[in-house]
Structure formats: structure tokens, C-alpha cells
Amino acid sequence: MIKVSVVGAKGRMGSHVVEAVNGAEDTSLALALDAGDDLTQITSENTDIVVEFTVPTVSLDNVLALVAQGVNVVVGTTGWTDEKLDQVRAALAKAPRENQSVFIAPNFAISAVLADYFAKVAAPYFESAEVIELHHPNKVDAPSGTAIHTAHAIAEARKDAGLGAIPDNTQTDGGSRGQVIDGIHVHAVRLRGLNAHEEVLFGNAGEQLTIRADSFDRISFMPGVLLAVRKIASGNYPGLTVGLDHFLDL
Ligand SMILES: NC(=O)c1ccc[n+]([C@@H]2O[C@H](COP(=O)([O-])OP(=O)(O)OC[C@H]3O[C@@H](n4cnc5c(N)ncnc54)[C@H](O)[C@@H]3O)[C@@H](O)[C@H]2O)c1
Ligand SMILES: O=C(O)C1=N[C@H](C(=O)O)CCC1
């Protein structure tokens, strides 16, 4: 049995993770903690893996504390920058146990991971690319962590292919052209009724490719969370790993 503690257990995602961990045959719930609870209750004795789904403003501190407490962490919270990832690597380098792991995924849904992968494959073949993410209005961050990840992936694929800047003759912009991430315009929609959705638009003269992923229900993230828990518990991924694509045979 893999002993799993959940941090952010009362949240939209955390409460689904608690259910998924209770429902799987090879995982058991150790602790379910939320804001105000003492994280030092989590130890390497009672917990193999912590699953962390909180808010971007607190996630880094939680992860650093948990690494120092000697446990492995699977993180779904967004808001990760290169600087924050470097802090996690530094914490892992002086972690109390050998081969400790942190795994971070901007998105655990197979549809979103594949959309990201397909976008990377398509990117070198198109002159234009833009990302639109659409989410429920309770989401606190924009653009989504997934959209930021997709934009970076498209930019890298374009650079590797020797593509230049995306054509855009906009002369005045009051914000309608979205946020530019690594040269890619990213647009965020917040709409009651939506859950988590992303569209990647590619264009050439006379043609367009649209790649779209829709998560209609948070249950869509749970197989990916359990996959990450099992992979990290295997001990085969010491250090920091970012992205569920590492665990898929793509
Ligand atoms: N990776 C993915 O597949 C994926 C999927 C959905 C959401 N997310 C991300 O997960 C995060 C959580 O989303 P949500 O919709 O569950 O949010 P939510 O607001 O419903 O839940 C967050 C929970 O964290 C708790 N919390 C706040 N501060 C805390 C602290 N210091 N210690 C412990 N718990 C604390 C809150 O009380 C709340 O219960 C967001 O960053 C979101 O973008 C990622
Ligand atoms: O509901 C959210 O919040 C989501 N956040 C992640 C993101 O920002 O990419 C994943 C999709 C759902």
C-alpha cells in the first residue's frame, strides 16, 4: 500500500484526490490537511507521497517544508516559475533522505497532456500560433498553468525549427491581444459552466489547425494523479520531474 497524504484536502481538487486515494486498491489515505493545519504532522513514517493541491501563493513554501520533512511530493498547484523550480531543486539536493522526489504537473488530464504534445509536434509547421484557455470563474490565476506550459513548448519548438516572430501588425492594443508568453499570445476566458479547457490555434496562408482539450469534470485529473503517485512511489524518479508526459510513452 502506498501511504498518501493530501494537502489542500478540502479544495475542489484535494477533495477529489482524497476520494481517488480511498478508492484505489494500492493507495491508502494517511492525512488530509488544509489551511491552518500543521504540516509537520506529515512524516516519512506515516506518508510515502504527499499530493499538494493548494494555491499558487503557498505551494512553494509547502513543498520546501515537505521536502525538508523527508517526504516525496506530487504537486498539481499552478504558479511555478523557473526560479521557484530552482528552489525546489536546491531543497532536494539537501533533503534528509536519499533519492527524494518532487513531481509537478500543470495538468493531470490525459487530454490536456496530449494536446500539449500535439501542439509541440504541430508548431514547426505553422506561421501563426495562439493559445486560448477557458476555465471556471473561481480560478484564481490567469493564464492557466497549462497554457503557460503550452506556450513555452510551442515557442521552443518554433525556435528549434528556426521560425521567426509570429506575424502581427497590431498597432494599438488595450489588452485584447492577451498576454505574450515567450512570443506566443495567450488569452484567458472565465465563464460559469466551464471547468478546464484549452484551444491551440495554428495558422498558415489558407489553412488552420485547432487542437482542443476539454476537461468537463475534475474526475478527469484523477487517473493522472494516481499514475504520478505510483511512479514517484516506485523510487525511479529521484529529484524534480515536471510534466505527466514523462510517465507516458509518447
Ligand atoms: N495539475 C492539474 O491537473 C490541476 C487541475 C485542477 C486544478 N489545478 C490547480 O490546483 C490548484 C488548486 O485548485 P482548486 O480548484 O482545488 O482550488 P481550491 O481553492 O478549491 O482549493 C485549494 C485548497 O487549498 C487550501 N489551502 C490554502 N492555503 C493552504 C495552505 N497553506 N496549506 C494547506 N492548504 C491550503 C484551501 O483552503 C483550499 O481548500 C490551483 O493552482 C489550480 O490551478 C491543477
Ligand atoms: O481549475 C483549475 O484551476 C485548473 N488549473 C490548472 C491550470 O491552471 O492549468 C489545470 C486545469 C484546471
Short mmCIF file of C-alpha atoms and ligand atoms in Angstrom, two decimals:
data_model
loop_
_atom_site.label_atom_id
_atom_site.label_comp_id
_atom_site.label_asym_id
_atom_site.label_seq_id
_atom_site.Cartn_x
_atom_site.Cartn_y
_atom_site.Cartn_z
CA MET A 1 0.00 0.00 0.00
CA ILE A 2 1.23 3.48 -0.87
CA LYS A 3 0.52 5.83 2.04
CA VAL A 4 -0.72 9.15 0.65
CA SER A 5 -1.33 12.42 2.50
CA VAL A 6 -3.27 15.21 0.83
CA VAL A 7 -2.54 18.91 1.40
CA GLY A 8 -5.37 21.19 0.28
CA ALA A 9 -7.75 18.30 1.05
CA LYS A 10 -10.85 20.48 1.39
CA GLY A 11 -10.40 22.14 -2.01
CA ARG A 12 -12.07 21.30 -5.32
CA MET A 13 -9.10 19.17 -6.43
CA GLY A 14 -7.94 17.99 -3.00
CA SER A 15 -11.34 16.55 -2.12
CA HIS A 16 -11.36 14.55 -5.38
CA VAL A 17 -7.84 13.30 -4.60
CA VAL A 18 -8.98 12.10 -1.15
CA GLU A 19 -11.79 10.13 -2.85
CA ALA A 20 -9.44 8.73 -5.51
CA VAL A 21 -6.87 7.63 -2.92
CA ASN A 22 -9.59 5.99 -0.81
CA GLY A 23 -10.99 4.29 -3.91
CA ALA A 24 -7.77 2.83 -5.35
CA GLU A 25 -6.64 -0.65 -4.31
CA ASP A 26 -2.96 0.20 -3.86
CA THR A 27 -3.21 3.54 -2.01
CA SER A 28 -4.36 4.43 1.49
CA LEU A 29 -5.10 7.86 2.92
CA ALA A 30 -2.72 8.89 5.72
CA LEU A 31 -3.53 12.54 6.50
CA ALA A 32 -5.90 15.02 4.86
CA LEU A 33 -4.76 18.55 5.72
CA ASP A 34 -5.88 22.01 4.66
CA ALA A 35 -5.18 25.68 5.50
CA GLY A 36 -4.33 26.15 9.19
CA ASP A 37 -3.31 22.53 9.75
CA ASP A 38 0.21 21.71 10.94
CA LEU A 39 2.22 20.20 8.06
CA THR A 40 4.80 18.79 10.49
CA GLN A 41 2.25 16.04 11.24
CA ILE A 42 3.41 14.56 7.91
CA THR A 43 6.50 12.37 8.34
CA SER A 44 8.30 9.74 6.27
CA GLU A 45 6.92 7.19 8.79
CA ASN A 46 3.23 7.90 8.10
CA THR A 47 3.48 9.07 4.46
CA ASP A 48 5.13 7.84 1.25
CA ILE A 49 3.74 10.56 -1.04
CA VAL A 50 2.09 13.90 -0.35
CA VAL A 51 -0.31 15.20 -3.01
CA GLU A 52 -0.38 19.00 -2.92
CA PHE A 53 -3.24 20.99 -4.49
CA THR A 54 -3.45 24.39 -2.78
CA VAL A 55 -2.95 27.91 -4.17
CA PRO A 56 -0.01 29.33 -6.13
CA THR A 57 0.94 31.74 -3.30
CA VAL A 58 1.58 28.97 -0.74
CA SER A 59 2.59 25.93 -2.79
CA LEU A 60 6.34 26.61 -2.94
CA ASP A 61 6.59 27.01 0.86
CA ASN A 62 4.58 23.81 1.38
CA VAL A 63 6.80 21.85 -1.00
CA LEU A 64 10.03 23.16 0.57
CA ALA A 65 8.75 22.28 4.06
CA LEU A 66 7.66 18.78 2.99
CA VAL A 67 10.96 18.04 1.26
CA ALA A 68 12.78 19.10 4.46
CA GLN A 69 10.49 16.70 6.37
CA GLY A 70 11.77 13.80 4.24
CA VAL A 71 8.71 13.05 2.11
CA ASN A 72 8.10 12.85 -1.66
CA VAL A 73 5.64 15.32 -3.14
CA VAL A 74 3.30 15.23 -6.15
CA VAL A 75 2.15 18.78 -6.93
CA GLY A 76 -0.80 19.92 -9.03
CA THR A 77 -0.89 23.53 -7.88
CA THR A 78 0.00 26.06 -10.58
CA GLY A 79 2.22 29.15 -10.46
CA TRP A 80 5.63 27.56 -10.98
CA THR A 81 8.40 29.73 -12.44
CA ASP A 82 11.97 28.72 -13.30
CA GLU A 83 13.15 30.47 -10.11
CA LYS A 84 10.70 28.50 -7.95
CA LEU A 85 11.69 25.24 -9.64
CA ASP A 86 15.35 26.04 -8.88
CA GLN A 87 14.43 26.46 -5.20
CA VAL A 88 12.84 23.00 -5.22
CA ARG A 89 15.97 21.50 -6.85
CA ALA A 90 18.15 23.17 -4.19
CA ALA A 91 15.91 21.80 -1.41
CA LEU A 92 16.07 18.29 -2.90
CA ALA A 93 19.88 18.50 -3.05
CA LYS A 94 19.98 18.81 0.74
CA ALA A 95 16.94 16.64 1.51
CA PRO A 96 17.19 14.42 4.61
CA ARG A 97 16.58 11.17 2.71
CA GLU A 98 18.43 9.89 -0.34
CA ASN A 99 16.64 9.92 -3.71
CA GLN A 100 13.71 12.06 -2.60
CA SER A 101 11.36 13.18 -5.38
CA VAL A 102 9.14 16.09 -6.27
CA PHE A 103 6.82 15.79 -9.25
CA ILE A 104 4.96 18.82 -10.61
CA ALA A 105 2.34 18.74 -13.37
CA PRO A 106 0.41 21.76 -14.66
CA ASN A 107 -2.26 19.35 -15.84
CA PHE A 108 -3.03 15.70 -14.94
CA ALA A 109 -5.71 15.16 -17.62
CA ILE A 110 -4.63 12.89 -20.47
CA SER A 111 -6.49 15.11 -22.99
CA ALA A 112 -4.52 18.18 -21.91
CA VAL A 113 -1.17 16.36 -21.83
CA LEU A 114 -1.79 15.03 -25.35
CA ALA A 115 -2.97 18.44 -26.61
CA ASP A 116 0.29 19.90 -25.34
CA TYR A 117 2.26 17.13 -27.05
CA PHE A 118 0.38 17.51 -30.35
CA ALA A 119 0.90 21.28 -30.19
CA LYS A 120 4.65 20.74 -29.91
CA VAL A 121 4.55 18.43 -32.95
CA ALA A 122 2.47 20.91 -35.00
CA ALA A 123 4.31 24.09 -34.00
CA PRO A 124 7.18 23.96 -36.56
CA TYR A 125 4.72 23.69 -39.48
CA PHE A 126 2.71 26.90 -38.91
CA GLU A 127 3.47 30.59 -39.29
CA SER A 128 0.98 31.64 -36.59
CA ALA A 129 0.09 30.16 -33.19
CA GLU A 130 -2.08 31.40 -30.32
CA VAL A 131 -3.40 29.76 -27.13
CA ILE A 132 -6.85 30.25 -25.62
CA GLU A 133 -7.59 28.77 -22.20
CA LEU A 134 -11.12 28.71 -20.79
CA HIS A 135 -11.91 27.98 -17.13
CA HIS A 136 -14.48 28.24 -14.34
CA PRO A 137 -14.73 31.71 -12.77
CA ASN A 138 -13.47 30.52 -9.32
CA LYS A 139 -9.97 30.04 -10.69
CA VAL A 140 -7.55 32.49 -9.04
CA ASP A 141 -4.71 32.51 -11.60
CA ALA A 142 -4.66 33.59 -15.24
CA PRO A 143 -3.47 32.45 -17.61
CA SER A 144 -3.67 28.80 -16.57
CA GLY A 145 -0.51 26.89 -15.71
CA THR A 146 -1.31 24.59 -18.61
CA ALA A 147 -1.49 27.48 -21.10
CA ILE A 148 1.84 28.85 -19.88
CA HIS A 149 3.38 25.38 -20.30
CA THR A 150 1.88 25.04 -23.82
CA ALA A 151 3.11 28.49 -24.86
CA HIS A 152 6.66 27.69 -23.74
CA ALA A 153 6.53 24.34 -25.56
CA ILE A 154 5.33 25.95 -28.82
CA ALA A 155 7.97 28.69 -28.54
CA GLU A 156 10.73 26.12 -28.02
CA ALA A 157 9.55 24.01 -30.98
CA ARG A 158 9.42 27.12 -33.20
CA LYS A 159 12.90 28.16 -32.11
CA ASP A 160 14.31 24.66 -32.76
CA ALA A 161 12.73 24.79 -36.24
CA GLY A 162 14.29 28.19 -36.95
CA LEU A 163 10.95 30.03 -37.17
CA GLY A 164 10.94 33.77 -36.52
CA ALA A 165 8.42 36.02 -34.83
CA ILE A 166 4.71 35.41 -35.38
CA PRO A 167 3.21 37.92 -37.86
CA ASP A 168 1.08 40.55 -36.12
CA ASN A 169 0.52 44.09 -37.34
CA THR A 170 -1.46 45.27 -34.30
CA GLN A 171 -0.79 48.99 -33.84
CA THR A 172 -2.97 49.64 -30.79
CA ASP A 173 -3.73 47.12 -28.02
CA GLY A 174 -5.78 47.84 -24.94
CA GLY A 175 -5.12 44.30 -23.73
CA SER A 176 -7.23 42.45 -26.30
CA ARG A 177 -4.26 40.60 -27.76
CA GLY A 178 -3.73 38.73 -24.48
CA GLN A 179 -0.53 38.05 -22.53
CA VAL A 180 2.59 37.37 -24.58
CA ILE A 181 4.50 34.37 -23.20
CA ASP A 182 7.73 33.53 -24.99
CA GLY A 183 6.36 35.33 -28.07
CA ILE A 184 3.04 33.41 -28.03
CA HIS A 185 -0.23 35.29 -27.36
CA VAL A 186 -2.24 33.60 -24.59
CA HIS A 187 -5.90 34.50 -23.92
CA ALA A 188 -7.88 33.60 -20.78
CA VAL A 189 -11.67 33.19 -20.63
CA ARG A 190 -13.55 32.79 -17.31
CA LEU A 191 -17.13 31.56 -17.73
CA ARG A 192 -19.69 29.98 -15.40
CA GLY A 193 -20.37 26.43 -16.56
CA LEU A 194 -16.84 25.77 -17.77
CA ASN A 195 -14.32 23.57 -15.98
CA ALA A 196 -10.89 23.43 -17.71
CA HIS A 197 -10.42 23.82 -21.46
CA GLU A 198 -7.65 24.80 -23.86
CA GLU A 199 -7.51 25.56 -27.56
CA VAL A 200 -4.32 25.92 -29.54
CA LEU A 201 -4.79 27.68 -32.87
CA PHE A 202 -2.25 27.29 -35.67
CA GLY A 203 -2.45 29.14 -38.98
CA ASN A 204 -0.83 29.25 -42.39
CA ALA A 205 -1.99 31.03 -45.53
CA GLY A 206 -5.34 29.41 -46.40
CA GLU A 207 -5.42 26.82 -43.58
CA GLN A 208 -5.89 26.40 -39.82
CA LEU A 209 -5.33 23.62 -37.31
CA THR A 210 -7.16 23.69 -33.96
CA ILE A 211 -6.14 21.40 -31.11
CA ARG A 212 -8.66 21.41 -28.27
CA ALA A 213 -8.76 19.64 -24.90
CA ASP A 214 -11.83 19.71 -22.63
CA SER A 215 -11.92 18.60 -19.00
CA PHE A 216 -15.62 18.62 -18.18
CA ASP A 217 -15.20 17.16 -14.68
CA ARG A 218 -12.35 17.13 -12.12
CA ILE A 219 -12.57 13.34 -12.15
CA SER A 220 -10.58 13.61 -15.42
CA PHE A 221 -7.47 14.57 -13.45
CA MET A 222 -7.55 11.59 -11.08
CA PRO A 223 -6.03 8.80 -13.26
CA GLY A 224 -3.06 11.13 -13.88
CA VAL A 225 -2.70 11.93 -10.18
CA LEU A 226 -2.72 8.22 -9.27
CA LEU A 227 -0.25 7.45 -12.09
CA ALA A 228 2.12 10.11 -10.70
CA VAL A 229 1.72 8.78 -7.13
CA ARG A 230 2.59 5.24 -8.32
CA LYS A 231 5.54 6.38 -10.47
CA ILE A 232 7.03 8.52 -7.69
CA ALA A 233 6.44 5.77 -5.10
CA SER A 234 8.44 3.40 -7.34
CA GLY A 235 11.58 5.34 -6.43
CA ASN A 236 12.62 5.54 -10.08
CA TYR A 237 12.32 9.33 -10.37
CA PRO A 238 14.65 10.94 -7.82
CA GLY A 239 14.93 14.74 -7.94
CA LEU A 240 12.49 17.08 -9.69
CA THR A 241 10.31 15.94 -12.62
CA VAL A 242 7.92 18.35 -14.37
CA GLY A 243 5.08 17.15 -16.60
CA LEU A 244 2.98 13.99 -16.83
CA ASP A 245 4.38 13.38 -20.34
CA HIS A 246 7.43 11.86 -18.58
CA PHE A 247 5.23 8.95 -17.50
CA LEU A 248 3.53 8.36 -20.86
CA ASP A 249 5.06 6.52 -23.78
CA LEU A 250 4.79 9.45 -26.21
N1 LIG B 1 -2.49 19.99 -12.25
C1 LIG B 1 -3.78 19.84 -12.54
O1 LIG B 1 -4.18 18.91 -13.28
C2 LIG B 1 -4.76 20.79 -11.95
C3 LIG B 1 -6.13 20.58 -12.10
C4 LIG B 1 -7.01 21.46 -11.47
C5 LIG B 1 -6.51 22.49 -10.71
N2 LIG B 1 -5.16 22.66 -10.61
C6 LIG B 1 -4.58 23.69 -9.77
O2 LIG B 1 -4.64 23.23 -8.42
C7 LIG B 1 -4.73 24.34 -7.54
C8 LIG B 1 -5.94 24.14 -6.64
O3 LIG B 1 -7.12 24.22 -7.40
P1 LIG B 1 -8.55 24.03 -6.71
O4 LIG B 1 -9.55 24.30 -7.76
O5 LIG B 1 -8.57 22.74 -5.97
O6 LIG B 1 -8.53 25.24 -5.67
P2 LIG B 1 -9.39 25.38 -4.31
O7 LIG B 1 -9.36 26.84 -3.97
O8 LIG B 1 -10.69 24.70 -4.45
O9 LIG B 1 -8.54 24.56 -3.24
C9 LIG B 1 -7.37 25.00 -2.64
C10 LIG B 1 -7.34 24.44 -1.23
O10 LIG B 1 -6.07 24.75 -0.66
C11 LIG B 1 -6.30 25.12 0.70
N3 LIG B 1 -5.15 25.89 1.19
C12 LIG B 1 -4.89 27.19 1.04
N4 LIG B 1 -3.73 27.50 1.66
C13 LIG B 1 -3.28 26.36 2.21
C14 LIG B 1 -2.13 26.04 2.99
N5 LIG B 1 -1.22 26.98 3.33
N6 LIG B 1 -1.95 24.76 3.38
C15 LIG B 1 -2.86 23.81 3.06
N7 LIG B 1 -3.97 24.06 2.34
C16 LIG B 1 -4.17 25.31 1.92
C17 LIG B 1 -7.60 25.93 0.64
O11 LIG B 1 -8.19 26.06 1.92
C18 LIG B 1 -8.41 25.08 -0.31
O12 LIG B 1 -9.12 24.07 0.38
C19 LIG B 1 -4.77 25.58 -8.44
O13 LIG B 1 -3.48 26.10 -8.58
C20 LIG B 1 -5.27 25.02 -9.76
O14 LIG B 1 -4.87 25.81 -10.85
C21 LIG B 1 -4.30 21.85 -11.22
O1 LIG B 2 -9.28 24.52 -12.38
C1 LIG B 2 -8.10 24.93 -12.39
O2 LIG B 2 -7.69 25.86 -11.67
C2 LIG B 2 -7.14 24.28 -13.29
N1 LIG B 2 -5.88 24.62 -13.21
C3 LIG B 2 -4.81 24.08 -13.96
C4 LIG B 2 -4.15 25.14 -14.79
O3 LIG B 2 -4.10 26.30 -14.37
O4 LIG B 2 -3.64 24.81 -15.86
C5 LIG B 2 -5.20 22.86 -14.75
C6 LIG B 2 -6.58 22.92 -15.30
C7 LIG B 2 -7.59 23.21 -14.20
#
